[in-house]
Amino acid sequence: MFSSTRAIQRWLTESARLIARSGLAVEWVTPLGIPIIQPYHHDSKVSISGGIQSLTFCSSGDTNQKPNTLKQKNGFPPNFIHSLDSSHMMLTALHCYRKGLTFVSVHDCFWTHAADVAVMNQVCREQFVRLHSQPILHDLSRFLVERYCSGPRSTNAQVAKLQEMLLSVPKTGTFDLDQVKHSTYFFS
């Protein structure tokens, strides 16, 4: 039933695995232009020896360390989707503001005054359709190819494999996004 969704998740996961194996952290730009960099690197350890005891400090945010491939590949699909959700939230907030609505949100829970729920509902649906009508995966593919497969590294066989993966953008499903505008349920 969700074969397109699974194909997209596999594409994101495998792309992140190949990127991390090339020694780089996964990064992308949201549809709103916000840059995202996954901070998952191998732990760096610093030990301090004293007379009676020794202390060891670990830091996983040291960008001088190699990327943690497992965390990079497992984190990319949900983090990418969360970045789309946050883009949708920002678009909804901006368009509610333009209509004079009070808008409050926490993650994917949106609130306004009871008298304005119908307008917020319409804005939320319109912005969702507008956002997801964009060629999001193709835009991501173009960004990733430019970021990870160009320049002096582009002749490397590992980079060629990555480029082949990034260019093999999976097909999206056949769901008609306009149905969102008229569905009984969309958000709560």
Short mmCIF file of C-alpha atoms in Angstrom, two decimals:
data_model
loop_
_atom_site.label_atom_id
_atom_site.label_comp_id
_atom_site.label_asym_id
_atom_site.label_seq_id
_atom_site.Cartn_x
_atom_site.Cartn_y
_atom_site.Cartn_z
CA MET A 1 0.00 0.00 0.00
CA PHE A 2 2.85 2.41 0.82
CA SER A 3 5.36 1.18 -1.75
CA SER A 4 6.28 4.73 -2.90
CA THR A 5 6.81 5.80 0.69
CA ARG A 6 9.08 2.83 1.39
CA ALA A 7 11.04 3.47 -1.83
CA ILE A 8 11.59 7.10 -0.82
CA GLN A 9 12.70 6.06 2.67
CA ARG A 10 15.16 3.52 1.21
CA TRP A 11 16.50 6.18 -1.19
CA LEU A 12 17.03 8.67 1.64
CA THR A 13 18.66 6.00 3.85
CA GLU A 14 21.01 4.69 1.16
CA SER A 15 21.92 8.20 0.03
CA ALA A 16 22.84 9.14 3.61
CA ARG A 17 24.85 5.94 4.04
CA LEU A 18 26.91 6.65 0.93
CA ILE A 19 27.40 10.31 1.89
CA ALA A 20 28.59 9.39 5.40
CA ARG A 21 30.89 6.67 4.06
CA SER A 22 32.54 9.31 1.87
CA GLY A 23 33.53 11.09 5.10
CA LEU A 24 30.93 13.88 5.09
CA ALA A 25 27.87 14.64 7.20
CA VAL A 26 24.48 14.77 5.48
CA GLU A 27 23.19 18.25 4.85
CA TRP A 28 20.34 19.76 2.85
CA VAL A 29 18.31 22.94 2.49
CA THR A 30 14.58 23.04 3.31
CA PRO A 31 12.06 24.40 0.79
CA LEU A 32 12.22 27.66 2.80
CA GLY A 33 15.99 27.89 2.30
CA ILE A 34 17.02 26.86 5.82
CA PRO A 35 20.27 24.85 5.84
CA ILE A 36 20.30 21.62 7.86
CA ILE A 37 23.40 19.64 8.87
CA GLN A 38 23.09 16.37 10.75
CA PRO A 39 25.49 16.57 13.72
CA TYR A 40 26.12 12.82 14.06
CA HIS A 41 29.84 12.10 14.33
CA HIS A 42 31.84 9.43 16.13
CA ASP A 43 32.57 10.25 19.72
CA SER A 44 35.79 12.02 20.52
CA LYS A 45 37.17 11.10 23.92
CA VAL A 46 39.37 13.16 26.16
CA SER A 47 40.84 11.51 29.22
CA ILE A 48 42.25 13.45 32.14
CA SER A 49 44.34 11.45 34.57
CA GLY A 50 44.66 12.63 38.12
CA GLY A 51 46.41 11.27 41.16
CA ILE A 52 43.39 9.42 42.57
CA GLN A 53 41.08 9.09 39.57
CA SER A 54 40.82 9.75 35.88
CA LEU A 55 37.94 11.29 33.96
CA THR A 56 36.87 10.61 30.38
CA PHE A 57 34.71 13.09 28.49
CA CYS A 58 32.90 12.12 25.32
CA SER A 59 31.55 14.44 22.66
CA SER A 60 29.56 13.30 19.63
CA GLY A 61 29.32 16.80 18.16
CA ASP A 62 32.98 17.07 17.17
CA THR A 63 32.83 17.75 13.43
CA ASN A 64 36.54 16.90 13.15
CA GLN A 65 35.60 13.25 13.77
CA LYS A 66 34.28 10.96 11.03
CA PRO A 67 30.51 10.97 10.54
CA ASN A 68 28.68 8.18 12.34
CA THR A 69 27.31 6.31 9.32
CA LEU A 70 24.62 4.45 11.28
CA LYS A 71 23.22 7.63 12.85
CA GLN A 72 23.53 9.57 9.59
CA LYS A 73 21.58 6.98 7.58
CA ASN A 74 18.96 6.27 10.26
CA GLY A 75 18.48 9.96 11.03
CA PHE A 76 18.14 11.32 7.50
CA PRO A 77 14.63 10.06 6.56
CA PRO A 78 12.88 11.28 9.75
CA ASN A 79 14.94 14.47 9.95
CA PHE A 80 14.17 15.31 6.33
CA ILE A 81 10.44 14.75 6.92
CA HIS A 82 10.60 16.86 10.10
CA SER A 83 12.22 19.64 8.07
CA LEU A 84 9.28 19.50 5.64
CA ASP A 85 6.84 19.55 8.57
CA SER A 86 8.57 22.62 9.99
CA SER A 87 8.45 24.30 6.58
CA HIS A 88 4.71 23.62 6.47
CA MET A 89 4.31 25.02 9.99
CA MET A 90 6.21 28.20 9.08
CA LEU A 91 4.16 28.72 5.90
CA THR A 92 0.95 28.20 7.86
CA ALA A 93 2.10 30.65 10.55
CA LEU A 94 3.05 33.31 7.98
CA HIS A 95 -0.22 33.02 6.07
CA CYS A 96 -2.29 33.03 9.28
CA TYR A 97 -0.45 36.20 10.30
CA ARG A 98 -1.28 37.80 6.94
CA LYS A 99 -4.95 37.04 7.59
CA GLY A 100 -4.77 38.57 11.08
CA LEU A 101 -5.05 35.27 12.96
CA THR A 102 -3.33 34.48 16.23
CA PHE A 103 -1.34 31.33 15.59
CA VAL A 104 0.49 29.11 18.06
CA SER A 105 2.15 25.78 17.40
CA VAL A 106 4.27 23.13 18.99
CA HIS A 107 5.73 20.74 16.42
CA ASP A 108 2.67 19.64 14.43
CA CYS A 109 -0.06 20.90 16.79
CA PHE A 110 -1.58 24.18 15.64
CA TRP A 111 -3.84 26.47 17.69
CA THR A 112 -5.81 29.63 17.17
CA HIS A 113 -8.92 31.19 18.69
CA ALA A 114 -11.99 28.99 18.35
CA ALA A 115 -13.69 31.52 16.08
CA ASP A 116 -10.73 31.35 13.65
CA VAL A 117 -10.27 27.56 13.42
CA ALA A 118 -12.06 27.30 10.05
CA VAL A 119 -9.76 29.93 8.50
CA MET A 120 -6.65 28.33 10.03
CA ASN A 121 -7.86 24.95 8.74
CA GLN A 122 -8.11 26.35 5.20
CA VAL A 123 -4.70 28.04 5.41
CA CYS A 124 -3.09 24.90 6.81
CA ARG A 125 -4.45 22.75 3.98
CA GLU A 126 -3.59 25.28 1.27
CA GLN A 127 0.00 25.59 2.48
CA PHE A 128 0.37 21.82 2.73
CA VAL A 129 -0.77 21.39 -0.88
CA ARG A 130 1.39 24.30 -2.05
CA LEU A 131 4.50 22.91 -0.32
CA HIS A 132 4.05 19.32 -1.41
CA SER A 133 3.21 20.27 -5.00
CA GLN A 134 6.84 21.31 -5.40
CA PRO A 135 9.35 18.79 -6.81
CA ILE A 136 10.83 18.30 -3.33
CA LEU A 137 12.75 15.09 -4.01
CA HIS A 138 14.16 16.33 -7.32
CA ASP A 139 15.25 19.57 -5.64
CA LEU A 140 16.90 17.53 -2.89
CA SER A 141 18.61 15.32 -5.47
CA ARG A 142 19.99 18.35 -7.34
CA PHE A 143 21.28 19.88 -4.11
CA LEU A 144 22.92 16.63 -2.94
CA VAL A 145 24.56 15.99 -6.33
CA GLU A 146 25.96 19.51 -6.39
CA ARG A 147 27.11 19.31 -2.77
CA TYR A 148 28.66 15.82 -2.78
CA CYS A 149 29.45 14.89 -6.39
CA SER A 150 31.08 17.95 -7.92
CA GLY A 151 34.56 19.36 -7.72
CA PRO A 152 37.83 17.45 -7.39
CA ARG A 153 36.17 14.43 -5.73
CA SER A 154 33.87 13.84 -8.74
CA THR A 155 36.25 11.33 -10.43
CA ASN A 156 36.26 8.96 -7.46
CA ALA A 157 34.42 5.60 -7.99
CA GLN A 158 32.71 6.00 -4.60
CA VAL A 159 31.39 9.41 -5.69
CA ALA A 160 30.18 7.93 -8.99
CA LYS A 161 28.16 5.35 -7.04
CA LEU A 162 26.75 8.11 -4.84
CA GLN A 163 25.83 10.21 -7.87
CA GLU A 164 24.06 7.25 -9.47
CA MET A 165 22.05 6.77 -6.26
CA LEU A 166 21.21 10.47 -5.89
CA LEU A 167 20.02 10.73 -9.49
CA SER A 168 17.74 7.69 -9.15
CA VAL A 169 14.97 9.69 -7.47
CA PRO A 170 12.07 7.35 -6.64
CA LYS A 171 8.65 8.01 -8.09
CA THR A 172 6.08 9.52 -5.77
CA GLY A 173 2.65 7.98 -5.31
CA THR A 174 -0.52 8.84 -7.18
CA PHE A 175 -2.35 10.59 -4.36
CA ASP A 176 -4.17 13.72 -5.55
CA LEU A 177 -2.98 16.45 -3.18
CA ASP A 178 -6.02 18.60 -3.90
CA GLN A 179 -8.09 16.05 -1.97
CA VAL A 180 -6.46 17.45 1.17
CA LYS A 181 -8.37 20.70 0.67
CA HIS A 182 -11.71 18.91 0.86
CA SER A 183 -11.05 15.98 3.21
CA THR A 184 -13.03 15.63 6.44
CA TYR A 185 -9.90 15.13 8.53
CA PHE A 186 -6.51 16.69 8.06
CA PHE A 187 -5.11 17.86 11.38
CA SER A 188 -6.27 17.96 14.97
#
